[in-house]
PDB file of C-alpha atoms in Angstrom:
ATOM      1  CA  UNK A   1       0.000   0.000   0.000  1.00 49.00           C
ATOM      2  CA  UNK A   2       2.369   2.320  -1.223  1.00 48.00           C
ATOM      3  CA  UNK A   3       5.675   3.557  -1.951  1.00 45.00           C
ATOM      4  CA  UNK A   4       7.548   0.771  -2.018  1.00 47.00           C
ATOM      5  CA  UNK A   5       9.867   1.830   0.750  1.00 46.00           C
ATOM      6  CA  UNK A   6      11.783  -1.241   2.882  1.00 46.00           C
ATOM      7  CA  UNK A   7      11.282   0.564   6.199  1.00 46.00           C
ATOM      8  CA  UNK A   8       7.975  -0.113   6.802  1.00 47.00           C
ATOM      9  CA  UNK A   9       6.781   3.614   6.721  1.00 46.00           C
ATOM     10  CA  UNK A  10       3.885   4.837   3.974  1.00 48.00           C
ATOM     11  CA  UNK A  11       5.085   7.970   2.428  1.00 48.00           C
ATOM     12  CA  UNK A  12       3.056  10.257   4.525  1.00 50.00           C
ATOM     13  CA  UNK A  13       4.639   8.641   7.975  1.00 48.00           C
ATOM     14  CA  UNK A  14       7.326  10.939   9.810  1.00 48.00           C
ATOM     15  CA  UNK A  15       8.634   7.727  11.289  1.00 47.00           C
ATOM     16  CA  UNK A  16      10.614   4.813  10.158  1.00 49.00           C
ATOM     17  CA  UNK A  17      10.540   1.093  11.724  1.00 52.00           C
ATOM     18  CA  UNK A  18      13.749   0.723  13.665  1.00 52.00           C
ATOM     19  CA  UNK A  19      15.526  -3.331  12.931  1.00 55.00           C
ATOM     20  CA  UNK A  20      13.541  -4.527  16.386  1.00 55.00           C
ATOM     21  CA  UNK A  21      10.245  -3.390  14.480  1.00 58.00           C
ATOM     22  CA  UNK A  22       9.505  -0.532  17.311  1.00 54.00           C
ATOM     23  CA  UNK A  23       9.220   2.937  15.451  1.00 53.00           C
ATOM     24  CA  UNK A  24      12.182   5.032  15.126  1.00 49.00           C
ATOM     25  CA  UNK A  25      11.833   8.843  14.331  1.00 48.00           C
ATOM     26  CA  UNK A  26      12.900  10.851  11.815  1.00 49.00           C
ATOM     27  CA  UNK A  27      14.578  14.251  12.498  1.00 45.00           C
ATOM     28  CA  UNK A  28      14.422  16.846   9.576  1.00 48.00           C
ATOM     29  CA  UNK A  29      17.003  18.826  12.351  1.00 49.00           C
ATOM     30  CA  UNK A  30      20.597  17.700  12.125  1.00 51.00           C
ATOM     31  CA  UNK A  31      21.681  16.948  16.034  1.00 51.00           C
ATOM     32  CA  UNK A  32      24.299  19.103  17.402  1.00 51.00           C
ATOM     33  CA  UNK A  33      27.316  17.714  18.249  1.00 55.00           C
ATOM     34  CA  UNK A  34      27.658  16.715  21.554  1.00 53.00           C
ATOM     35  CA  UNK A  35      30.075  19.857  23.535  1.00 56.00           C
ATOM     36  CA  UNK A  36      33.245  19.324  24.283  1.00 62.00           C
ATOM     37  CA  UNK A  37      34.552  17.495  27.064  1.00 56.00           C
ATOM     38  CA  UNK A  38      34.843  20.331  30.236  1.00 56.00           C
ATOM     39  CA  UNK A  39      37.996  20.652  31.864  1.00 59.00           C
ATOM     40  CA  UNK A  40      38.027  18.157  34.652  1.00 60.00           C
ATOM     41  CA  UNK A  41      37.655  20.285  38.046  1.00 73.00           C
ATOM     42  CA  UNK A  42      40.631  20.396  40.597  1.00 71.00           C
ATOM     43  CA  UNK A  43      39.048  18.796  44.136  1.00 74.00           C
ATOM     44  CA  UNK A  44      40.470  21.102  46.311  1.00 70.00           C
ATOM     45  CA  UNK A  45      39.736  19.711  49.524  1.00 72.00           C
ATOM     46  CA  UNK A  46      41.687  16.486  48.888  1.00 76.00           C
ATOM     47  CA  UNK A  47      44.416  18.490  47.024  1.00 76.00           C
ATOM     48  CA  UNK A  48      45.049  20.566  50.061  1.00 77.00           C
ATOM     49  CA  UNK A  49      44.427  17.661  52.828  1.00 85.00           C
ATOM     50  CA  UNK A  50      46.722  17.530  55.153  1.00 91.00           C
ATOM     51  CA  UNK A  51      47.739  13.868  57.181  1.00 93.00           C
ATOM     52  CA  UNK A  52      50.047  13.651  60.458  1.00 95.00           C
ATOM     53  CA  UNK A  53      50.073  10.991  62.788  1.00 95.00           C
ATOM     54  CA  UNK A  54      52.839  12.731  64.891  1.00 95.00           C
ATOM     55  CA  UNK A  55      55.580   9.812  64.164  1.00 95.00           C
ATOM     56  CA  UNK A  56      57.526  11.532  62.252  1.00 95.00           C
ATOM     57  CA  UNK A  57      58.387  15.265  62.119  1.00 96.00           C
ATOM     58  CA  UNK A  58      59.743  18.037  59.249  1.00 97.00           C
ATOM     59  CA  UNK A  59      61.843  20.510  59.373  1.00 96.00           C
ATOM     60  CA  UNK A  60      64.269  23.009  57.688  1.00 95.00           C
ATOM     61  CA  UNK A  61      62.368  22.413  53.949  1.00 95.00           C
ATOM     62  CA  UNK A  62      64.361  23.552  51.220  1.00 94.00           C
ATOM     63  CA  UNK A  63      63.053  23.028  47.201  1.00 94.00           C
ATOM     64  CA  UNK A  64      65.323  24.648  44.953  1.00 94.00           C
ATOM     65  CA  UNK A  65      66.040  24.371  40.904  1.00 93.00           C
ATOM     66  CA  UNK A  66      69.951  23.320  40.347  1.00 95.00           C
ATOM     67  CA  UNK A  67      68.409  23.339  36.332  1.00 93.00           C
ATOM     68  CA  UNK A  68      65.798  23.671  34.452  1.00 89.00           C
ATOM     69  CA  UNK A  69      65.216  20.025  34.314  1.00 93.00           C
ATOM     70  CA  UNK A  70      66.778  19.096  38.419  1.00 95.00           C
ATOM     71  CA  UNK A  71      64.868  19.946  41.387  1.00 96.00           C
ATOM     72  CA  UNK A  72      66.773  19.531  44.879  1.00 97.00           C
ATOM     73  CA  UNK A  73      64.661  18.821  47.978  1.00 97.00           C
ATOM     74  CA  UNK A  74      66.734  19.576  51.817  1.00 97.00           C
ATOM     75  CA  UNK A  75      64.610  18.646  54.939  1.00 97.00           C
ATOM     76  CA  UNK A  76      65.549  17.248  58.534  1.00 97.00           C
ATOM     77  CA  UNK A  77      63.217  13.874  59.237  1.00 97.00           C
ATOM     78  CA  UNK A  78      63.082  13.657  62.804  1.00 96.00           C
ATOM     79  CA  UNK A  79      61.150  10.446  64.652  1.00 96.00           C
ATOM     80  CA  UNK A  80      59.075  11.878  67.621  1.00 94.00           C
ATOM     81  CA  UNK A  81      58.888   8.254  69.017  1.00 90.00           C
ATOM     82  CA  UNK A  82      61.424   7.531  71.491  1.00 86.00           C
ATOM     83  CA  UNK A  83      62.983   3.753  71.371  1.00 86.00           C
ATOM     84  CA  UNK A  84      61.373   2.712  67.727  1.00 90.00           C
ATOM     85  CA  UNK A  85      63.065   2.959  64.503  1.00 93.00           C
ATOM     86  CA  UNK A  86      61.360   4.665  61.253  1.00 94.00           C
ATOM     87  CA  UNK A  87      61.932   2.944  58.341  1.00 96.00           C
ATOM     88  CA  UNK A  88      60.338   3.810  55.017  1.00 96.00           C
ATOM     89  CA  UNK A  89      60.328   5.553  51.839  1.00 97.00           C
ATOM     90  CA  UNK A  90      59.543   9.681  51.073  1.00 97.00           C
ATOM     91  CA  UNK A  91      57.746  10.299  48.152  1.00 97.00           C
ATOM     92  CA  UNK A  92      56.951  13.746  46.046  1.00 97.00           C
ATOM     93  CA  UNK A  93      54.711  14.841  43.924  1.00 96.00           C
ATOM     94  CA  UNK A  94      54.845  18.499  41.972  1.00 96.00           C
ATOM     95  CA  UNK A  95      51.303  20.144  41.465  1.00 94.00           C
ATOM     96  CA  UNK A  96      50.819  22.353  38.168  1.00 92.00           C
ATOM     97  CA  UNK A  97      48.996  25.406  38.203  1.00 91.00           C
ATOM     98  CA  UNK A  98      45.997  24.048  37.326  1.00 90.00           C
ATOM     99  CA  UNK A  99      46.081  21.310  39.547  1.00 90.00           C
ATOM    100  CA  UNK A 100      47.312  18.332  37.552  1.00 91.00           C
ATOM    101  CA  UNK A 101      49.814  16.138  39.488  1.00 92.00           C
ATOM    102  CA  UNK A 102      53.453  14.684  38.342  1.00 95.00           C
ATOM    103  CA  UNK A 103      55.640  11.974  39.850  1.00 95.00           C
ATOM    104  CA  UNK A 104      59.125  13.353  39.308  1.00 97.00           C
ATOM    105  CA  UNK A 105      61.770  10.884  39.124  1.00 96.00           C
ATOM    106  CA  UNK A 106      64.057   9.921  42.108  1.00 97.00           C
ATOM    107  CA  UNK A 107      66.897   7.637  43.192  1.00 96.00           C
ATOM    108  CA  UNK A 108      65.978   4.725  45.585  1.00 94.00           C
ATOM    109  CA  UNK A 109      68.864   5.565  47.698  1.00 96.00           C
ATOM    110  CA  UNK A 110      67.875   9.164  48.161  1.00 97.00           C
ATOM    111  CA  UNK A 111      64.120   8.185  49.510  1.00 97.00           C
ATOM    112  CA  UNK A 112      64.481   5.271  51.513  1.00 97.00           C
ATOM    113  CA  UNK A 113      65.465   5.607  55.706  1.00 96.00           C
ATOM    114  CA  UNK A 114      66.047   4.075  58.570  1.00 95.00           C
ATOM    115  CA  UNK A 115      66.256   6.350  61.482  1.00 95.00           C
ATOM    116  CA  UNK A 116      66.195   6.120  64.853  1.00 94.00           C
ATOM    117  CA  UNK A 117      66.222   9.777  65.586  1.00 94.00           C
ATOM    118  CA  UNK A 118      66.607  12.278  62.592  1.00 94.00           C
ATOM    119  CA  UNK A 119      68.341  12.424  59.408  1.00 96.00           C
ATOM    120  CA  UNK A 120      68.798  15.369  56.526  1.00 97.00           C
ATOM    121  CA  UNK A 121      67.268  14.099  53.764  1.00 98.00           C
ATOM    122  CA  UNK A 122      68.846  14.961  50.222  1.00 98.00           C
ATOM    123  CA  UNK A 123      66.626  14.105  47.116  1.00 98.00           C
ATOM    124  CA  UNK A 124      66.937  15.034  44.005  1.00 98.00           C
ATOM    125  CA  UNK A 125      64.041  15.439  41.325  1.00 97.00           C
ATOM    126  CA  UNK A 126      63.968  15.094  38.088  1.00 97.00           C
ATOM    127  CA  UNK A 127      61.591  17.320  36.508  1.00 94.00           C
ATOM    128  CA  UNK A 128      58.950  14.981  34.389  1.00 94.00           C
ATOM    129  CA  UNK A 129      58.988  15.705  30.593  1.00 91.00           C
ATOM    130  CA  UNK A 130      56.491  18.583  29.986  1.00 88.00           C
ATOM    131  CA  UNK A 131      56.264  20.426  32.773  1.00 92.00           C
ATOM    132  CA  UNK A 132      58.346  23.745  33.530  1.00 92.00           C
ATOM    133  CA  UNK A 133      59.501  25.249  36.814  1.00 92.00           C
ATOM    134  CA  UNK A 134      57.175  28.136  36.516  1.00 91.00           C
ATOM    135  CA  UNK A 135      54.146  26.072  36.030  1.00 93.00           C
ATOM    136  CA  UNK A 136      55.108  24.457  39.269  1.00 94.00           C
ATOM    137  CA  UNK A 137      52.012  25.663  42.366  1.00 93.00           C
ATOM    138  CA  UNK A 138      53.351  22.935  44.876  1.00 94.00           C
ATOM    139  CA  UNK A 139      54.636  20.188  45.833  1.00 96.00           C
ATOM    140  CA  UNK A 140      53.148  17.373  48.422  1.00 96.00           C
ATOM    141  CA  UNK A 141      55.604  15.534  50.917  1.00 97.00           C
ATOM    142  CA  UNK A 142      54.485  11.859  51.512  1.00 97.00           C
ATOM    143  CA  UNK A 143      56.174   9.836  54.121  1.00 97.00           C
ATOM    144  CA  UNK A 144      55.847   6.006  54.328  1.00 97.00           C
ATOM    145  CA  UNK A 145      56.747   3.641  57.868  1.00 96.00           C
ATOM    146  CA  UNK A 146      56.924   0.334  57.233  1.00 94.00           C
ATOM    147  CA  UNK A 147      54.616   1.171  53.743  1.00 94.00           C
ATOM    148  CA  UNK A 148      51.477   3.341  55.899  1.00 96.00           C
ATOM    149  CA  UNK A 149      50.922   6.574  55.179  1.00 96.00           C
ATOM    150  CA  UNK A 150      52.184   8.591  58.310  1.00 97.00           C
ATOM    151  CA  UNK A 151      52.764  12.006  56.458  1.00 97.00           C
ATOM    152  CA  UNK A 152      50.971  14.042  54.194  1.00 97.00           C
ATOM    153  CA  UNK A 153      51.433  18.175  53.458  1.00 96.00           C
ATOM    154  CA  UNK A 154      50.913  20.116  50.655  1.00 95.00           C
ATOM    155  CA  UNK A 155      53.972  23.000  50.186  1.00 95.00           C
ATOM    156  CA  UNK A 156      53.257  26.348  48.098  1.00 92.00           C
ATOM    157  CA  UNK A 157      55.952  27.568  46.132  1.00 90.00           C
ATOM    158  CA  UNK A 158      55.506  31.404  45.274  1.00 78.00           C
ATOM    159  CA  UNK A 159      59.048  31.147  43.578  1.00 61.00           C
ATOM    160  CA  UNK A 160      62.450  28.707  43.070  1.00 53.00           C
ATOM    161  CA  UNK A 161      65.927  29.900  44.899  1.00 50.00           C
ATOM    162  CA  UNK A 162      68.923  29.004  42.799  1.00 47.00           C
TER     163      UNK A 162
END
């Protein structure tokens, strides 16, 4: 009864018969294309979360650029617990501007400890590929006992000492 058409519609039908047989419509408007993907939002809160158990203490903090692609971290990691041993790994992590996070490379030697009271920690950082000192908000100091989390702190950098 009509125009011949394979999609089960008659000519006058603004709908077409999707492959299940339900009706599918017909658009004479082209859809938009779908927007792009927003920027995905810095969470702020965790970003600037701070975590201490007391076991271990910083002091003297020093982040300066030797180059443009070596970063040199100086602090003093003193155990507050009398008679125990800490014995773990530091960690780093440089924050860009916009809140995107790198690992910068480090040698095993320089982030591993075993202290009974306090040692000056030396560690050098190399800078990941792609990111430039001046993009650089902060960095985060993460210290591991025995593999748990026992330090946590977010440190703003308003500019490098050479």
């Amino acid at each position: 009864s009509g125009s011949g058409a394979s999609s089960g519609a008659d000519a006058n039908d603004n709908s077409t018969t999707a492959a299940d047989g339900a009706p599918a419509l017909r658009s004479p408007i082209l859809a938009h294309p779908a927007p792009a993907q927003p920027e995905p939002r810095v969470d702020l809160v965790s970003l600037f979360e701070t975590f201490d158990t007391g076991k271990a203490k910083v002091e003297n903090l020093t982040l300066r650029a030797v180059d443009n692609a070596t970063l040199e971290l100086i602090f003093e990691l003193n155990n507050a617990e009398t008679g125990a041993y800490l014995n773990g790994k530091v960690a780093v992590n440089l924050v860009r501007k916009d809140g995107v996070i790198y690992e910068p490379e480090t040698n095993d030697e320089e982030v591993d400890f075993q202290i009974q009271r306090f040692k000056t920690m030396e560690i050098g950082l190399k800078m990941p590929t792609g990111l430039k000192l001046d993009e650089i908000f902060a960095f985060r100091l993460i210290i591991f006992d025995e593999g748990k989390t026992i330090y946590s702190k977010l440190f703003e950098i308003s500019r490098f000492s050479s």
